[in-house]
Amino acid sequence: MKKVHNFSAGPAILPQSAIDASIEALQDFSGTGLSLIEVSHRSKEYEAVVNEATQLVKEILNLSDEYGIVFMQGGASLQFDMIPYNFLDEGETAAYLNTGVWAGRAIKEARIFGNVNVVASSEDKNFSYIPKGFNIPSDSKYFHCTSNNTIYGTELFSFPETNVPVICDMSSDIFSRPFDASKFDMIYAGAQKNMGPAGTTLVIVKKDMLGKGKRKLPAMLDYKLHIDNGSMYNTPSVFAIFVCMHTLRWVKSIGLTEMAKRNKAKADLLYAEIDRNTLFKGTVVHEDRSRMNVNFVLTDKSMEEEFLKLCKDHNLSGLKGHRSVGGLRASLYNALPIDSVQVLVDTMKEFEQLKIKQGAANS
Ligand SMILES: *Cc1c(COP(=O)(O)O)cnc(C)c1O
């Protein structure tokens, strides 16, 4: 099999141990003689998977018993609806930080259910920075933010101090660095960026947030019901949660402090080359540069296709920017080894040499 360096923004690279365990379990899951995808989710072997995955989240993030932890379906996108549906009654106002497409979708959905106060936005500069120093009115029902803006390559390295409940979409940087989870009332993350395959979404919610709204909740949209049933109210994403469990085992074996060190080293290596090499240019203000998604462009846009072709020749995959913003984006999630980043940096240097040679030949 050819070795491809996977810079995809999501679904994205996973640790080899999780892939190996999946291959084995597709043949014979946990000695049952059945494939993982044909086994009952109520079997004791599979219940052990959901329990362990949940326990690992709790341990890695150091969560107290005040939090409910569930694996849900519907993607991070369903959370954009479930959050206001559960926590924002008609006539009430929630505060939202607008830092990109996903934050924008969360805002759009919340407006269906209640009032939205966009406390700050970086839309004026195409979401190339994180707004700071904004005010969150103390009568807001909650404050919603996105810790890492996957499409634009900005990341929140600190969170506002506020007395209102904080809800955060951590889809693309959860488990990439240590943080104080006790400061959040709810955290959610689609698995397919940094935790597992597509098909499940991790939801962590403080139990004292639940059961307070006026709205009548349909079963599938009620957090409490999912928590009370341990992610098993209905058939969960059996395969996806299994892969998450193995990824979480790997995350735990490394630890978030070491993981953050590795992620910083990878990002520093790539940003240093973007800043050194005059053919390339970063698109985000330095202090808000994401360590997960590195956005950059060619200073001469007409060279983009040629550079991507060279990348392909070096087995570098997934570098095209999101269709809504263009340019280039290198996603450096947990499982991406620094060697892959080095190959990308070497390719950028090779492209520079190639252009110098062409310039000399033309003059
Ligand atoms: C990808 C992504 C989403 C959307 O996730 P789905 O699982 O496709 O619904 C939401 N928020 C962020 C920050 C993302 O990166």
Tab-separated table of C-alpha atoms and ligand atoms in Angstrom:
chain	number	residue	atom	x	y	z
A	1	MET	CA	0.000	0.000	0.000
A	2	LYS	CA	1.407	3.415	-0.857
A	3	LYS	CA	2.030	5.773	2.051
A	4	VAL	CA	-0.114	8.883	1.722
A	5	HIS	CA	0.316	11.880	3.996
A	6	ASN	CA	-3.243	12.703	5.008
A	7	PHE	CA	-3.905	16.427	5.564
A	8	SER	CA	-7.671	16.099	5.123
A	9	ALA	CA	-9.860	18.409	7.236
A	10	GLY	CA	-12.403	15.684	7.954
A	11	PRO	CA	-13.074	12.833	7.865
A	12	ALA	CA	-9.421	12.770	8.731
A	13	ILE	CA	-6.379	10.792	9.739
A	14	LEU	CA	-6.736	8.334	12.636
A	15	PRO	CA	-4.132	6.448	14.662
A	16	GLN	CA	-3.018	3.191	13.046
A	17	SER	CA	-3.925	1.300	16.224
A	18	ALA	CA	-7.591	2.293	15.769
A	19	ILE	CA	-7.564	1.194	12.135
A	20	ASP	CA	-5.877	-2.129	12.942
A	21	ALA	CA	-8.365	-2.812	15.741
A	22	SER	CA	-11.250	-2.001	13.374
A	23	ILE	CA	-10.011	-4.386	10.703
A	24	GLU	CA	-9.752	-7.155	13.271
A	25	ALA	CA	-13.181	-6.399	14.756
A	26	LEU	CA	-14.801	-6.412	11.318
A	27	GLN	CA	-13.663	-10.051	11.084
A	28	ASP	CA	-14.271	-11.112	14.671
A	29	PHE	CA	-15.473	-8.681	17.289
A	30	SER	CA	-14.159	-9.381	20.753
A	31	GLY	CA	-14.085	-13.153	20.266
A	32	THR	CA	-17.813	-13.300	19.514
A	33	GLY	CA	-17.254	-14.935	16.124
A	34	LEU	CA	-19.363	-12.105	14.684
A	35	SER	CA	-18.345	-9.004	12.801
A	36	LEU	CA	-18.550	-5.700	14.692
A	37	ILE	CA	-21.116	-4.528	12.133
A	38	GLU	CA	-23.437	-7.482	12.662
A	39	VAL	CA	-23.413	-7.660	16.440
A	40	SER	CA	-26.183	-6.473	18.762
A	41	HIS	CA	-25.521	-3.142	20.396
A	42	ARG	CA	-27.051	-4.698	23.523
A	43	SER	CA	-24.514	-7.526	23.664
A	44	LYS	CA	-22.325	-7.360	26.753
A	45	GLU	CA	-19.230	-7.159	24.532
A	46	TYR	CA	-20.550	-4.053	22.797
A	47	GLU	CA	-21.920	-2.410	25.925
A	48	ALA	CA	-18.352	-2.651	27.229
A	49	VAL	CA	-17.207	-0.561	24.236
A	50	VAL	CA	-19.673	2.270	24.870
A	51	ASN	CA	-18.880	2.219	28.580
A	52	GLU	CA	-15.142	2.329	28.004
A	53	ALA	CA	-15.390	5.124	25.397
A	54	THR	CA	-17.510	7.174	27.808
A	55	GLN	CA	-15.136	6.481	30.702
A	56	LEU	CA	-12.113	7.474	28.595
A	57	VAL	CA	-13.704	10.835	27.739
A	58	LYS	CA	-14.335	11.379	31.436
A	59	GLU	CA	-10.763	10.495	32.405
A	60	ILE	CA	-8.982	12.357	29.631
A	61	LEU	CA	-10.945	15.568	30.224
A	62	ASN	CA	-11.002	15.105	33.996
A	63	LEU	CA	-14.808	15.502	34.132
A	64	SER	CA	-16.709	15.323	37.392
A	65	ASP	CA	-19.948	13.378	37.888
A	66	GLU	CA	-21.832	16.630	37.278
A	67	TYR	CA	-21.472	15.983	33.546
A	68	GLY	CA	-23.405	13.627	31.327
A	69	ILE	CA	-21.408	12.145	28.434
A	70	VAL	CA	-23.152	10.745	25.367
A	71	PHE	CA	-22.401	9.651	21.832
A	72	MET	CA	-25.134	10.902	19.549
A	73	GLN	CA	-25.977	10.960	15.852
A	74	GLY	CA	-26.871	13.812	13.514
A	75	GLY	CA	-23.383	15.324	13.477
A	76	ALA	CA	-22.267	18.506	15.145
A	77	SER	CA	-24.884	20.140	12.927
A	78	LEU	CA	-27.806	18.607	14.850
A	79	GLN	CA	-26.357	20.198	17.991
A	80	PHE	CA	-26.836	23.598	16.371
A	81	ASP	CA	-30.575	22.865	16.736
A	82	MET	CA	-30.626	20.785	19.907
A	83	ILE	CA	-28.800	23.401	21.974
A	84	PRO	CA	-31.368	26.172	21.503
A	85	TYR	CA	-34.202	23.646	21.473
A	86	ASN	CA	-33.220	22.421	24.932
A	87	PHE	CA	-31.816	25.601	26.464
A	88	LEU	CA	-33.389	28.647	24.784
A	89	ASP	CA	-37.086	29.317	25.232
A	90	GLU	CA	-39.014	31.664	22.994
A	91	GLY	CA	-38.367	35.291	23.926
A	92	GLU	CA	-35.076	34.445	25.652
A	93	THR	CA	-31.690	35.551	24.303
A	94	ALA	CA	-28.460	33.592	23.866
A	95	ALA	CA	-25.032	35.098	23.105
A	96	TYR	CA	-23.083	33.751	20.123
A	97	LEU	CA	-19.575	34.449	18.872
A	98	ASN	CA	-19.418	34.500	15.082
A	99	THR	CA	-16.044	33.171	13.928
A	100	GLY	CA	-16.911	31.370	10.699
A	101	VAL	CA	-19.188	29.087	8.733
A	102	TRP	CA	-19.920	26.633	11.556
A	103	ALA	CA	-20.501	29.363	14.125
A	104	GLY	CA	-22.720	31.041	11.537
A	105	ARG	CA	-24.788	27.916	11.077
A	106	ALA	CA	-25.201	27.600	14.837
A	107	ILE	CA	-26.459	31.202	14.898
A	108	LYS	CA	-28.847	30.652	12.017
A	109	GLU	CA	-30.403	27.608	13.674
A	110	ALA	CA	-30.672	29.231	17.113
A	111	ARG	CA	-32.700	32.084	15.570
A	112	ILE	CA	-35.433	29.545	14.776
A	113	PHE	CA	-35.988	29.022	18.500
A	114	GLY	CA	-35.176	32.256	20.311
A	115	ASN	CA	-33.247	35.524	20.127
A	116	VAL	CA	-29.600	35.543	19.198
A	117	ASN	CA	-27.216	38.266	20.280
A	118	VAL	CA	-24.077	38.057	18.157
A	119	VAL	CA	-21.667	39.535	20.713
A	120	ALA	CA	-18.761	39.761	18.256
A	121	SER	CA	-17.906	38.728	14.722
A	122	SER	CA	-14.794	38.531	12.560
A	123	GLU	CA	-16.799	38.465	9.353
A	124	ASP	CA	-15.470	41.952	8.451
A	125	LYS	CA	-12.066	40.407	7.684
A	126	ASN	CA	-13.222	37.096	6.260
A	127	PHE	CA	-12.911	35.380	9.665
A	128	SER	CA	-9.108	35.729	9.703
A	129	TYR	CA	-8.955	36.550	13.409
A	130	ILE	CA	-10.700	35.851	16.724
A	131	PRO	CA	-12.616	38.835	18.151
A	132	LYS	CA	-11.517	39.769	21.669
A	133	GLY	CA	-12.639	42.019	24.492
A	134	PHE	CA	-16.353	41.690	23.758
A	135	ASN	CA	-19.069	41.809	26.379
A	136	ILE	CA	-21.425	38.935	27.176
A	137	PRO	CA	-24.594	40.356	28.793
A	138	SER	CA	-25.144	38.620	32.121
A	139	ASP	CA	-28.788	37.881	31.327
A	140	SER	CA	-27.844	35.746	28.290
A	141	LYS	CA	-29.229	32.232	28.519
A	142	TYR	CA	-25.827	30.866	27.444
A	143	PHE	CA	-22.774	31.829	25.447
A	144	HIS	CA	-21.882	29.736	22.388
A	145	CYS	CA	-18.476	29.674	20.725
A	146	THR	CA	-16.419	27.527	18.353
A	147	SER	CA	-12.969	26.699	19.721
A	148	ASN	CA	-11.382	25.951	16.365
A	149	ASN	CA	-12.587	27.298	13.042
A	150	THR	CA	-11.854	24.407	10.742
A	151	ILE	CA	-12.521	26.291	7.518
A	152	TYR	CA	-10.576	29.489	8.297
A	153	GLY	CA	-7.748	28.165	10.488
A	154	THR	CA	-8.294	30.257	13.604
A	155	GLU	CA	-8.345	28.909	17.151
A	156	LEU	CA	-9.400	30.236	20.552
A	157	PHE	CA	-6.498	29.827	22.961
A	158	SER	CA	-8.428	31.407	25.815
A	159	PHE	CA	-12.115	31.602	26.595
A	160	PRO	CA	-14.001	34.593	27.969
A	161	GLU	CA	-14.649	34.709	31.699
A	162	THR	CA	-18.411	34.984	32.157
A	163	ASN	CA	-21.126	34.116	34.628
A	164	VAL	CA	-23.409	32.701	31.911
A	165	PRO	CA	-23.194	29.020	30.892
A	166	VAL	CA	-20.565	28.436	28.202
A	167	ILE	CA	-21.279	26.025	25.337
A	168	CYS	CA	-18.490	25.194	22.923
A	169	ASP	CA	-18.282	23.450	19.555
A	170	MET	CA	-14.909	21.681	19.836
A	171	SER	CA	-15.379	19.495	16.760
A	172	SER	CA	-11.934	20.134	15.316
A	173	ASP	CA	-9.648	20.568	18.318
A	174	ILE	CA	-11.031	18.417	21.110
A	175	PHE	CA	-8.300	16.219	22.661
A	176	SER	CA	-5.594	18.294	20.935
A	177	ARG	CA	-4.505	20.122	24.104
A	178	PRO	CA	-5.298	20.274	27.821
A	179	PHE	CA	-8.037	22.685	28.922
A	180	ASP	CA	-10.148	23.204	32.009
A	181	ALA	CA	-13.370	21.405	31.090
A	182	SER	CA	-15.023	22.506	34.341
A	183	LYS	CA	-15.361	26.007	32.844
A	184	PHE	CA	-17.816	24.686	30.256
A	185	ASP	CA	-21.456	23.778	30.697
A	186	MET	CA	-21.575	21.916	27.434
A	187	ILE	CA	-18.980	20.703	24.938
A	188	TYR	CA	-19.733	18.928	21.703
A	189	ALA	CA	-17.687	17.543	18.861
A	190	GLY	CA	-18.412	15.668	15.657
A	191	ALA	CA	-16.081	12.661	15.767
A	192	GLN	CA	-14.679	12.863	12.258
A	193	LYS	CA	-12.075	15.577	12.807
A	194	ASN	CA	-9.985	14.466	15.752
A	195	MET	CA	-11.686	11.557	17.471
A	196	GLY	CA	-12.939	8.908	15.076
A	197	PRO	CA	-14.827	8.277	11.851
A	198	ALA	CA	-17.966	10.090	10.745
A	199	GLY	CA	-21.234	8.924	12.300
A	200	THR	CA	-21.109	9.942	15.914
A	201	THR	CA	-20.934	13.172	17.917
A	202	LEU	CA	-19.629	13.492	21.433
A	203	VAL	CA	-21.850	15.561	23.714
A	204	ILE	CA	-20.786	16.520	27.235
A	205	VAL	CA	-23.368	18.447	29.193
A	206	LYS	CA	-23.674	19.590	32.789
A	207	LYS	CA	-26.722	17.842	34.180
A	208	ASP	CA	-27.937	20.972	35.973
A	209	MET	CA	-28.596	22.523	32.540
A	210	LEU	CA	-31.266	19.916	31.806
A	211	GLY	CA	-35.002	19.882	32.336
A	212	LYS	CA	-35.365	23.635	32.796
A	213	GLY	CA	-36.890	24.744	29.494
A	214	LYS	CA	-40.588	25.248	28.784
A	215	ARG	CA	-40.579	23.415	25.480
A	216	LYS	CA	-41.948	19.898	25.207
A	217	LEU	CA	-39.029	17.788	23.948
A	218	PRO	CA	-39.407	14.952	21.449
A	219	ALA	CA	-37.489	11.923	22.754
A	220	MET	CA	-34.688	12.001	20.217
A	221	LEU	CA	-34.011	15.703	20.861
A	222	ASP	CA	-33.876	15.414	24.647
A	223	TYR	CA	-30.347	15.335	26.098
A	224	LYS	CA	-31.599	13.965	29.397
A	225	LEU	CA	-33.100	10.912	27.786
A	226	HIS	CA	-29.871	10.090	25.941
A	227	ILE	CA	-27.794	10.574	29.096
A	228	ASP	CA	-30.161	8.491	31.232
A	229	ASN	CA	-29.902	5.702	28.666
A	230	GLY	CA	-26.104	5.800	28.386
A	231	SER	CA	-26.047	6.552	24.610
A	232	MET	CA	-28.324	3.522	24.145
A	233	TYR	CA	-31.821	4.997	23.901
A	234	ASN	CA	-31.827	3.845	20.294
A	235	THR	CA	-29.247	1.976	18.233
A	236	PRO	CA	-26.022	3.968	18.455
A	237	SER	CA	-23.376	4.254	15.720
A	238	VAL	CA	-21.862	0.928	16.639
A	239	PHE	CA	-18.842	1.080	14.362
A	240	ALA	CA	-18.029	4.768	14.887
A	241	ILE	CA	-18.061	4.537	18.686
A	242	PHE	CA	-15.796	1.493	18.530
A	243	VAL	CA	-13.215	3.450	16.530
A	244	CYS	CA	-13.566	6.407	18.925
A	245	MET	CA	-12.850	4.095	21.842
A	246	HIS	CA	-9.609	2.937	20.252
A	247	THR	CA	-8.611	6.489	19.325
A	248	LEU	CA	-9.325	7.584	22.900
A	249	ARG	CA	-7.169	4.744	24.265
A	250	TRP	CA	-4.365	6.087	22.097
A	251	VAL	CA	-5.001	9.687	23.203
A	252	LYS	CA	-4.900	8.583	26.838
A	253	SER	CA	-1.644	6.690	26.346
A	254	ILE	CA	-0.014	9.885	25.081
A	255	GLY	CA	-1.778	12.368	27.351
A	256	LEU	CA	-3.082	15.815	26.424
A	257	THR	CA	0.028	17.666	27.603
A	258	GLU	CA	2.323	15.656	25.339
A	259	MET	CA	-0.288	15.768	22.538
A	260	ALA	CA	-0.333	19.569	22.704
A	261	LYS	CA	3.478	19.651	22.585
A	262	ARG	CA	3.490	17.501	19.455
A	263	ASN	CA	0.717	19.527	17.832
A	264	LYS	CA	2.548	22.779	18.531
A	265	ALA	CA	5.785	21.394	17.075
A	266	LYS	CA	3.959	20.369	13.880
A	267	ALA	CA	2.207	23.737	13.513
A	268	ASP	CA	5.394	25.719	14.296
A	269	LEU	CA	7.290	23.775	11.626
A	270	LEU	CA	4.723	24.546	8.934
A	271	TYR	CA	4.051	28.191	9.879
A	272	ALA	CA	7.810	28.864	9.944
A	273	GLU	CA	8.082	27.705	6.328
A	274	ILE	CA	5.000	29.677	5.271
A	275	ASP	CA	6.588	32.805	6.793
A	276	ARG	CA	10.057	32.131	5.347
A	277	ASN	CA	9.113	31.059	1.819
A	278	THR	CA	8.079	34.112	-0.243
A	279	LEU	CA	5.924	31.963	-2.534
A	280	PHE	CA	3.486	31.353	0.332
A	281	LYS	CA	1.493	33.497	2.691
A	282	GLY	CA	-0.591	32.731	5.795
A	283	THR	CA	-4.175	34.030	5.836
A	284	VAL	CA	-4.735	34.358	9.587
A	285	VAL	CA	-3.373	36.881	12.128
A	286	HIS	CA	-0.410	35.303	13.912
A	287	GLU	CA	-1.799	35.136	17.453
A	288	ASP	CA	-4.968	33.311	16.357
A	289	ARG	CA	-3.333	30.761	14.068
A	290	SER	CA	-4.855	27.327	14.546
A	291	ARG	CA	-2.627	24.380	15.398
A	292	MET	CA	-5.142	22.034	13.782
A	293	ASN	CA	-5.938	23.660	10.420
A	294	VAL	CA	-3.240	25.724	8.768
A	295	ASN	CA	-4.629	28.025	6.069
A	296	PHE	CA	-2.304	29.547	3.506
A	297	VAL	CA	-2.208	30.732	-0.087
A	298	LEU	CA	0.339	31.089	-2.870
A	299	THR	CA	1.336	34.733	-3.248
A	300	ASP	CA	0.870	34.177	-6.983
A	301	LYS	CA	-2.456	32.374	-7.109
A	302	SER	CA	-1.821	31.171	-10.662
A	303	MET	CA	0.811	28.754	-9.280
A	304	GLU	CA	-1.679	26.926	-7.066
A	305	GLU	CA	-2.522	24.094	-9.462
A	306	GLU	CA	1.162	23.466	-10.160
A	307	PHE	CA	1.985	23.348	-6.458
A	308	LEU	CA	-0.890	20.949	-5.754
A	309	LYS	CA	0.361	18.725	-8.571
A	310	LEU	CA	3.819	18.627	-6.944
A	311	CYS	CA	2.150	17.765	-3.638
A	312	LYS	CA	0.331	14.911	-5.298
A	313	ASP	CA	3.623	13.622	-6.732
A	314	HIS	CA	4.945	13.488	-3.151
A	315	ASN	CA	1.834	11.657	-1.898
A	316	LEU	CA	0.555	14.678	-0.010
A	317	SER	CA	-3.234	14.530	0.115
A	318	GLY	CA	-6.110	16.763	1.261
A	319	LEU	CA	-4.411	20.161	0.932
A	320	LYS	CA	-7.006	22.019	-1.081
A	321	GLY	CA	-8.781	24.688	0.995
A	322	HIS	CA	-12.507	24.446	1.786
A	323	ARG	CA	-14.625	25.085	-1.295
A	324	SER	CA	-15.983	28.274	0.287
A	325	VAL	CA	-12.579	29.941	0.822
A	326	GLY	CA	-10.149	28.373	-1.655
A	327	GLY	CA	-6.360	28.467	-1.190
A	328	LEU	CA	-4.632	25.728	0.744
A	329	ARG	CA	-5.307	24.136	4.085
A	330	ALA	CA	-3.187	21.578	5.902
A	331	SER	CA	-5.012	19.849	8.738
A	332	LEU	CA	-2.587	18.645	11.404
A	333	TYR	CA	-4.853	16.594	13.655
A	334	ASN	CA	-3.502	14.478	16.520
A	335	ALA	CA	-2.788	11.380	14.464
A	336	LEU	CA	-0.763	13.177	11.779
A	337	PRO	CA	2.949	12.471	12.362
A	338	ILE	CA	5.437	15.350	12.214
A	339	ASP	CA	7.224	13.455	9.411
A	340	SER	CA	4.243	14.210	7.159
A	341	VAL	CA	4.568	17.921	7.952
A	342	GLN	CA	8.277	17.710	7.137
A	343	VAL	CA	7.483	16.209	3.729
A	344	LEU	CA	5.087	19.114	3.067
A	345	VAL	CA	7.717	21.664	4.140
A	346	ASP	CA	10.344	19.964	1.948
A	347	THR	CA	7.890	20.104	-0.974
A	348	MET	CA	7.381	23.846	-0.424
A	349	LYS	CA	11.167	24.313	-0.503
A	350	GLU	CA	11.437	22.185	-3.640
A	351	PHE	CA	8.760	24.360	-5.279
A	352	GLU	CA	10.769	27.452	-4.360
A	353	GLN	CA	13.923	26.012	-5.952
A	354	LEU	CA	11.959	25.092	-9.049
A	355	LYS	CA	10.667	28.657	-9.382
A	356	ILE	CA	14.161	30.128	-8.861
A	357	LYS	CA	15.480	27.873	-11.643
A	358	GLN	CA	12.601	28.794	-13.970
A	359	GLY	CA	13.200	32.469	-13.203
A	360	ALA	CA	16.897	32.124	-14.046
A	361	ALA	CA	16.096	30.269	-17.273
A	362	ASN	CA	13.636	32.987	-18.296
A	363	SER	CA	15.989	35.917	-17.642
B	1	LIG	C1	-17.064	19.860	10.653
B	1	LIG	C2	-17.571	20.774	11.675
B	1	LIG	C3	-18.952	20.872	11.949
B	1	LIG	C4	-19.999	20.072	11.199
B	1	LIG	O1	-19.941	18.760	11.587
B	1	LIG	P1	-20.989	17.678	11.017
B	1	LIG	O2	-20.643	16.490	11.847
B	1	LIG	O3	-20.708	17.513	9.566
B	1	LIG	O4	-22.359	18.160	11.269
B	1	LIG	C5	-19.345	21.724	12.953
B	1	LIG	N1	-18.473	22.468	13.631
B	1	LIG	C6	-17.139	22.422	13.385
B	1	LIG	C7	-16.199	23.283	14.169
B	1	LIG	C8	-16.643	21.575	12.393
B	1	LIG	O5	-15.342	21.525	12.138
